[in-house]
Amino acid sequence: MTLEQFFSTPAYQVEKERDLFIMQEVIERMADEKPLQGVSVVFGHLIVMNAMTIVEALWRGGAQIFPCSLFHNASMDALCAELAEYGLPVLP
């Protein structure tokens, strides 16, 4: 499975369309311009669905992303497991 498939899932699409209009514009611009092509980015943040819009923007901008959880929170476990299935393991 790929990140493209994750970003196409209904659960993610619902979250992305809910009050995240600015991030939708950022994602489109990053996809068009690819300003981060070849750059590695460590994303240290809470791993929750609405934060995935930032990950999508970085990824569409060409970055290789290394998500890291700032601390363990049981509410993040399901999403972290899902991301690992899509080839994006969350590092401690």
mmCIF file of N, CA and C in Angstrom:
data_model
loop_
_atom_site.group_PDB
_atom_site.id
_atom_site.type_symbol
_atom_site.label_atom_id
_atom_site.label_comp_id
_atom_site.label_asym_id
_atom_site.label_seq_id
_atom_site.Cartn_x
_atom_site.Cartn_y
_atom_site.Cartn_z
ATOM 1 N N MET A 1 0.832 -1.174 0.000
ATOM 2 C CA MET A 1 0.000 0.000 0.000
ATOM 3 C C MET A 1 0.889 1.253 0.000
ATOM 4 N N THR A 2 0.369 2.313 -0.539
ATOM 5 C CA THR A 2 1.148 3.547 -0.674
ATOM 6 C C THR A 2 0.487 4.713 0.056
ATOM 7 N N LEU A 3 1.236 5.766 0.227
ATOM 8 C CA LEU A 3 0.659 6.972 0.830
ATOM 9 C C LEU A 3 -0.438 7.551 -0.046
ATOM 10 N N GLU A 4 -0.282 7.449 -1.348
ATOM 11 C CA GLU A 4 -1.336 7.924 -2.251
ATOM 12 C C GLU A 4 -2.660 7.239 -1.912
ATOM 13 N N GLN A 5 -2.595 5.945 -1.620
ATOM 14 C CA GLN A 5 -3.812 5.210 -1.241
ATOM 15 C C GLN A 5 -4.356 5.703 0.090
ATOM 16 N N PHE A 6 -3.465 5.975 1.049
ATOM 17 C CA PHE A 6 -3.925 6.498 2.346
ATOM 18 C C PHE A 6 -4.640 7.827 2.152
ATOM 19 N N PHE A 7 -4.037 8.726 1.357
ATOM 20 C CA PHE A 7 -4.621 10.049 1.163
ATOM 21 C C PHE A 7 -5.930 9.993 0.384
ATOM 22 N N SER A 8 -6.245 8.838 -0.195
ATOM 23 C CA SER A 8 -7.511 8.651 -0.916
ATOM 24 C C SER A 8 -8.585 7.984 -0.064
ATOM 25 N N THR A 9 -8.241 7.565 1.154
ATOM 26 C CA THR A 9 -9.218 6.869 1.992
ATOM 27 C C THR A 9 -10.335 7.816 2.401
ATOM 28 N N PRO A 10 -11.555 7.297 2.520
ATOM 29 C CA PRO A 10 -12.681 8.140 2.939
ATOM 30 C C PRO A 10 -12.453 8.818 4.293
ATOM 31 N N ALA A 11 -11.864 8.110 5.243
ATOM 32 C CA ALA A 11 -11.642 8.694 6.574
ATOM 33 C C ALA A 11 -10.746 9.925 6.485
ATOM 34 N N TYR A 12 -9.694 9.835 5.689
ATOM 35 C CA TYR A 12 -8.798 10.976 5.540
ATOM 36 C C TYR A 12 -9.477 12.096 4.760
ATOM 37 N N GLN A 13 -10.159 11.769 3.695
ATOM 38 C CA GLN A 13 -10.818 12.786 2.869
ATOM 39 C C GLN A 13 -11.840 13.588 3.680
ATOM 40 N N VAL A 14 -12.603 12.908 4.534
ATOM 41 C CA VAL A 14 -13.585 13.602 5.382
ATOM 42 C C VAL A 14 -12.873 14.591 6.293
ATOM 43 N N GLU A 15 -11.792 14.156 6.907
ATOM 44 C CA GLU A 15 -11.047 15.040 7.816
ATOM 45 C C GLU A 15 -10.446 16.217 7.054
ATOM 46 N N LYS A 16 -9.897 15.947 5.892
ATOM 47 C CA LYS A 16 -9.258 16.997 5.094
ATOM 48 C C LYS A 16 -10.269 18.059 4.652
ATOM 49 N N GLU A 17 -11.466 17.643 4.338
ATOM 50 C CA GLU A 17 -12.483 18.571 3.855
ATOM 51 C C GLU A 17 -13.183 19.329 4.985
ATOM 52 N N ARG A 18 -12.955 18.898 6.214
ATOM 53 C CA ARG A 18 -13.598 19.528 7.368
ATOM 54 C C ARG A 18 -12.754 20.692 7.882
ATOM 55 N N ASP A 19 -13.105 21.881 7.495
ATOM 56 C CA ASP A 19 -12.487 23.102 8.033
ATOM 57 C C ASP A 19 -10.981 23.213 7.798
ATOM 58 N N LEU A 20 -10.450 22.538 6.811
ATOM 59 C CA LEU A 20 -9.013 22.625 6.541
ATOM 60 C C LEU A 20 -8.776 23.209 5.149
ATOM 61 N N PHE A 21 -9.513 24.257 4.835
ATOM 62 C CA PHE A 21 -9.462 24.844 3.503
ATOM 63 C C PHE A 21 -8.080 25.380 3.146
ATOM 64 N N ILE A 22 -7.423 26.015 4.104
ATOM 65 C CA ILE A 22 -6.091 26.554 3.832
ATOM 66 C C ILE A 22 -5.121 25.424 3.519
ATOM 67 N N MET A 23 -5.187 24.340 4.285
ATOM 68 C CA MET A 23 -4.281 23.213 4.024
ATOM 69 C C MET A 23 -4.563 22.584 2.663
ATOM 70 N N GLN A 24 -5.799 22.577 2.234
ATOM 71 C CA GLN A 24 -6.103 22.054 0.899
ATOM 72 C C GLN A 24 -5.380 22.875 -0.160
ATOM 73 N N GLU A 25 -5.364 24.185 0.009
ATOM 74 C CA GLU A 25 -4.654 25.065 -0.936
ATOM 75 C C GLU A 25 -3.144 24.821 -0.877
ATOM 76 N N VAL A 26 -2.613 24.648 0.329
ATOM 77 C CA VAL A 26 -1.180 24.385 0.490
ATOM 78 C C VAL A 26 -0.817 23.067 -0.195
ATOM 79 N N ILE A 27 -1.633 22.041 0.001
ATOM 80 C CA ILE A 27 -1.383 20.735 -0.620
ATOM 81 C C ILE A 27 -1.344 20.871 -2.141
ATOM 82 N N GLU A 28 -2.302 21.583 -2.707
ATOM 83 C CA GLU A 28 -2.329 21.765 -4.163
ATOM 84 C C GLU A 28 -1.089 22.508 -4.653
ATOM 85 N N ARG A 29 -0.693 23.535 -3.940
ATOM 86 C CA ARG A 29 0.484 24.304 -4.360
ATOM 87 C C ARG A 29 1.752 23.463 -4.257
ATOM 88 N N MET A 30 1.881 22.726 -3.169
ATOM 89 C CA MET A 30 3.057 21.870 -3.007
ATOM 90 C C MET A 30 3.120 20.824 -4.120
ATOM 91 N N ALA A 31 1.983 20.259 -4.476
ATOM 92 C CA ALA A 31 1.940 19.267 -5.545
ATOM 93 C C ALA A 31 2.371 19.871 -6.875
ATOM 94 N N ASP A 32 1.978 21.107 -7.122
ATOM 95 C CA ASP A 32 2.341 21.779 -8.372
ATOM 96 C C ASP A 32 3.811 22.187 -8.413
ATOM 97 N N GLU A 33 4.306 22.726 -7.327
ATOM 98 C CA GLU A 33 5.645 23.324 -7.326
ATOM 99 C C GLU A 33 6.770 22.380 -6.906
ATOM 100 N N LYS A 34 6.471 21.355 -6.105
ATOM 101 C CA LYS A 34 7.469 20.393 -5.612
ATOM 102 C C LYS A 34 8.711 21.078 -5.010
ATOM 103 N N PRO A 35 8.536 22.016 -4.086
ATOM 104 C CA PRO A 35 9.690 22.740 -3.555
ATOM 105 C C PRO A 35 10.578 21.925 -2.615
ATOM 106 N N LEU A 36 10.100 20.781 -2.169
ATOM 107 C CA LEU A 36 10.869 19.976 -1.215
ATOM 108 C C LEU A 36 11.467 18.720 -1.846
ATOM 109 N N GLN A 37 11.527 18.686 -3.165
ATOM 110 C CA GLN A 37 12.049 17.515 -3.864
ATOM 111 C C GLN A 37 13.449 17.177 -3.340
ATOM 112 N N GLY A 38 13.616 15.944 -2.869
ATOM 113 C CA GLY A 38 14.909 15.481 -2.388
ATOM 114 C C GLY A 38 15.247 15.860 -0.959
ATOM 115 N N VAL A 39 14.341 16.528 -0.266
ATOM 116 C CA VAL A 39 14.589 16.951 1.116
ATOM 117 C C VAL A 39 13.989 15.925 2.075
ATOM 118 N N SER A 40 14.709 15.620 3.146
ATOM 119 C CA SER A 40 14.185 14.759 4.206
ATOM 120 C C SER A 40 13.615 15.635 5.311
ATOM 121 N N VAL A 41 12.424 15.272 5.787
ATOM 122 C CA VAL A 41 11.754 16.060 6.818
ATOM 123 C C VAL A 41 11.360 15.141 7.971
ATOM 124 N N VAL A 42 11.802 15.499 9.178
ATOM 125 C CA VAL A 42 11.350 14.813 10.382
ATOM 126 C C VAL A 42 10.135 15.593 10.877
ATOM 127 N N PHE A 43 9.015 14.906 10.964
ATOM 128 C CA PHE A 43 7.755 15.530 11.364
ATOM 129 C C PHE A 43 7.441 15.089 12.786
ATOM 130 N N GLY A 44 7.794 15.912 13.759
ATOM 131 C CA GLY A 44 7.528 15.605 15.167
ATOM 132 C C GLY A 44 6.242 16.273 15.597
ATOM 133 N N HIS A 45 5.194 15.481 15.739
ATOM 134 C CA HIS A 45 3.868 16.047 15.991
ATOM 135 C C HIS A 45 2.984 14.958 16.569
ATOM 136 N N LEU A 46 1.847 15.353 17.089
ATOM 137 C CA LEU A 46 0.842 14.356 17.459
ATOM 138 C C LEU A 46 0.379 13.670 16.180
ATOM 139 N N ILE A 47 0.285 12.391 16.200
ATOM 140 C CA ILE A 47 -0.117 11.640 15.005
ATOM 141 C C ILE A 47 -1.627 11.439 15.080
ATOM 142 N N VAL A 48 -2.324 12.441 14.576
ATOM 143 C CA VAL A 48 -3.787 12.429 14.539
ATOM 144 C C VAL A 48 -4.212 12.755 13.107
ATOM 145 N N MET A 49 -5.444 12.431 12.772
ATOM 146 C CA MET A 49 -5.880 12.517 11.384
ATOM 147 C C MET A 49 -5.758 13.932 10.809
ATOM 148 N N ASN A 50 -6.137 14.965 11.570
ATOM 149 C CA ASN A 50 -6.069 16.294 10.964
ATOM 150 C C ASN A 50 -4.631 16.761 10.744
ATOM 151 N N ALA A 51 -3.678 16.227 11.473
ATOM 152 C CA ALA A 51 -2.267 16.557 11.244
ATOM 153 C C ALA A 51 -1.737 15.902 9.973
ATOM 154 N N MET A 52 -2.451 14.928 9.471
ATOM 155 C CA MET A 52 -1.997 14.246 8.258
ATOM 156 C C MET A 52 -2.049 15.165 7.044
ATOM 157 N N THR A 53 -2.792 16.261 7.126
ATOM 158 C CA THR A 53 -2.782 17.210 6.010
ATOM 159 C C THR A 53 -1.395 17.839 5.866
ATOM 160 N N ILE A 54 -0.709 18.043 6.972
ATOM 161 C CA ILE A 54 0.655 18.580 6.920
ATOM 162 C C ILE A 54 1.567 17.550 6.271
ATOM 163 N N VAL A 55 1.406 16.288 6.654
ATOM 164 C CA VAL A 55 2.202 15.217 6.064
ATOM 165 C C VAL A 55 1.937 15.140 4.562
ATOM 166 N N GLU A 56 0.671 15.248 4.169
ATOM 167 C CA GLU A 56 0.360 15.201 2.743
ATOM 168 C C GLU A 56 1.010 16.369 2.008
ATOM 169 N N ALA A 57 0.959 17.558 2.577
ATOM 170 C CA ALA A 57 1.573 18.718 1.929
ATOM 171 C C ALA A 57 3.078 18.514 1.759
ATOM 172 N N LEU A 58 3.740 18.035 2.790
ATOM 173 C CA LEU A 58 5.175 17.775 2.697
ATOM 174 C C LEU A 58 5.468 16.726 1.637
ATOM 175 N N TRP A 59 4.701 15.642 1.653
ATOM 176 C CA TRP A 59 4.898 14.538 0.717
ATOM 177 C C TRP A 59 4.636 14.984 -0.722
ATOM 178 N N ARG A 60 3.547 15.693 -0.937
ATOM 179 C CA ARG A 60 3.241 16.176 -2.293
ATOM 180 C C ARG A 60 4.271 17.204 -2.758
ATOM 181 N N GLY A 61 4.920 17.865 -1.806
ATOM 182 C CA GLY A 61 5.978 18.802 -2.138
ATOM 183 C C GLY A 61 7.293 18.134 -2.473
ATOM 184 N N GLY A 62 7.333 16.804 -2.376
ATOM 185 C CA GLY A 62 8.519 16.051 -2.761
ATOM 186 C C GLY A 62 9.383 15.562 -1.623
ATOM 187 N N ALA A 63 9.019 15.856 -0.393
ATOM 188 C CA ALA A 63 9.849 15.480 0.750
ATOM 189 C C ALA A 63 9.742 13.994 1.079
ATOM 190 N N GLN A 64 10.842 13.463 1.596
ATOM 191 C CA GLN A 64 10.824 12.145 2.223
ATOM 192 C C GLN A 64 10.515 12.417 3.692
ATOM 193 N N ILE A 65 9.461 11.811 4.205
ATOM 194 C CA ILE A 65 8.951 12.165 5.531
ATOM 195 C C ILE A 65 9.245 11.074 6.550
ATOM 196 N N PHE A 66 9.670 11.519 7.723
ATOM 197 C CA PHE A 66 9.911 10.630 8.852
ATOM 198 C C PHE A 66 9.049 11.125 10.015
ATOM 199 N N PRO A 67 7.817 10.591 10.145
ATOM 200 C CA PRO A 67 6.968 11.045 11.250
ATOM 201 C C PRO A 67 7.453 10.464 12.581
ATOM 202 N N CYS A 68 7.443 11.292 13.596
ATOM 203 C CA CYS A 68 7.852 10.879 14.936
ATOM 204 C C CYS A 68 6.793 11.347 15.928
ATOM 205 N N SER A 69 6.368 10.446 16.793
ATOM 206 C CA SER A 69 5.403 10.855 17.814
ATOM 207 C C SER A 69 6.156 11.531 18.953
ATOM 208 N N LEU A 70 5.600 12.610 19.438
ATOM 209 C CA LEU A 70 6.244 13.344 20.519
ATOM 210 C C LEU A 70 6.151 12.603 21.841
ATOM 211 N N PHE A 71 5.070 11.859 22.008
ATOM 212 C CA PHE A 71 4.868 11.042 23.193
ATOM 213 C C PHE A 71 3.811 10.006 22.852
ATOM 214 N N HIS A 72 3.773 8.944 23.627
ATOM 215 C CA HIS A 72 2.789 7.908 23.357
ATOM 216 C C HIS A 72 1.430 8.326 23.881
ATOM 217 N N ASN A 73 0.443 8.150 23.041
ATOM 218 C CA ASN A 73 -0.936 8.411 23.404
ATOM 219 C C ASN A 73 -1.751 7.296 22.760
ATOM 220 N N ALA A 74 -2.485 6.559 23.555
ATOM 221 C CA ALA A 74 -3.230 5.405 23.043
ATOM 222 C C ALA A 74 -4.186 5.768 21.912
ATOM 223 N N SER A 75 -4.657 7.007 21.882
ATOM 224 C CA SER A 75 -5.590 7.407 20.827
ATOM 225 C C SER A 75 -4.909 7.466 19.456
ATOM 226 N N MET A 76 -3.578 7.468 19.428
ATOM 227 C CA MET A 76 -2.844 7.520 18.170
ATOM 228 C C MET A 76 -2.502 6.137 17.627
ATOM 229 N N ASP A 77 -2.670 5.104 18.430
ATOM 230 C CA ASP A 77 -2.208 3.771 18.057
ATOM 231 C C ASP A 77 -2.801 3.259 16.749
ATOM 232 N N ALA A 78 -4.100 3.422 16.568
ATOM 233 C CA ALA A 78 -4.749 2.904 15.357
ATOM 234 C C ALA A 78 -4.214 3.603 14.111
ATOM 235 N N LEU A 79 -4.086 4.925 14.156
ATOM 236 C CA LEU A 79 -3.584 5.655 13.000
ATOM 237 C C LEU A 79 -2.119 5.316 12.744
ATOM 238 N N CYS A 80 -1.316 5.200 13.784
ATOM 239 C CA CYS A 80 0.093 4.833 13.608
ATOM 240 C C CYS A 80 0.216 3.455 12.960
ATOM 241 N N ALA A 81 -0.606 2.520 13.386
ATOM 242 C CA ALA A 81 -0.593 1.181 12.778
ATOM 243 C C ALA A 81 -1.022 1.246 11.319
ATOM 244 N N GLU A 82 -2.031 2.049 11.025
ATOM 245 C CA GLU A 82 -2.498 2.200 9.646
ATOM 246 C C GLU A 82 -1.411 2.823 8.773
ATOM 247 N N LEU A 83 -0.744 3.835 9.276
ATOM 248 C CA LEU A 83 0.323 4.475 8.502
ATOM 249 C C LEU A 83 1.454 3.499 8.203
ATOM 250 N N ALA A 84 1.781 2.645 9.157
ATOM 251 C CA ALA A 84 2.819 1.632 8.926
ATOM 252 C C ALA A 84 2.413 0.707 7.781
ATOM 253 N N GLU A 85 1.133 0.365 7.701
ATOM 254 C CA GLU A 85 0.645 -0.477 6.602
ATOM 255 C C GLU A 85 0.798 0.216 5.255
ATOM 256 N N TYR A 86 0.735 1.540 5.264
ATOM 257 C CA TYR A 86 0.876 2.322 4.029
ATOM 258 C C TYR A 86 2.331 2.722 3.776
ATOM 259 N N GLY A 87 3.244 2.139 4.506
ATOM 260 C CA GLY A 87 4.675 2.384 4.268
ATOM 261 C C GLY A 87 5.241 3.622 4.936
ATOM 262 N N LEU A 88 4.543 4.133 5.947
ATOM 263 C CA LEU A 88 5.017 5.306 6.658
ATOM 264 C C LEU A 88 5.026 5.012 8.164
ATOM 265 N N PRO A 89 6.019 4.261 8.628
ATOM 266 C CA PRO A 89 6.064 3.954 10.058
ATOM 267 C C PRO A 89 6.341 5.211 10.891
ATOM 268 N N VAL A 90 5.699 5.279 12.040
ATOM 269 C CA VAL A 90 5.890 6.398 12.964
ATOM 270 C C VAL A 90 6.988 6.015 13.939
ATOM 271 N N LEU A 91 8.019 6.842 13.984
ATOM 272 C CA LEU A 91 9.165 6.566 14.839
ATOM 273 C C LEU A 91 8.954 7.176 16.222
ATOM 274 N N PRO A 92 9.576 6.569 17.238
ATOM 275 C CA PRO A 92 9.461 7.156 18.590
ATOM 276 C C PRO A 92 10.277 8.432 18.707
#
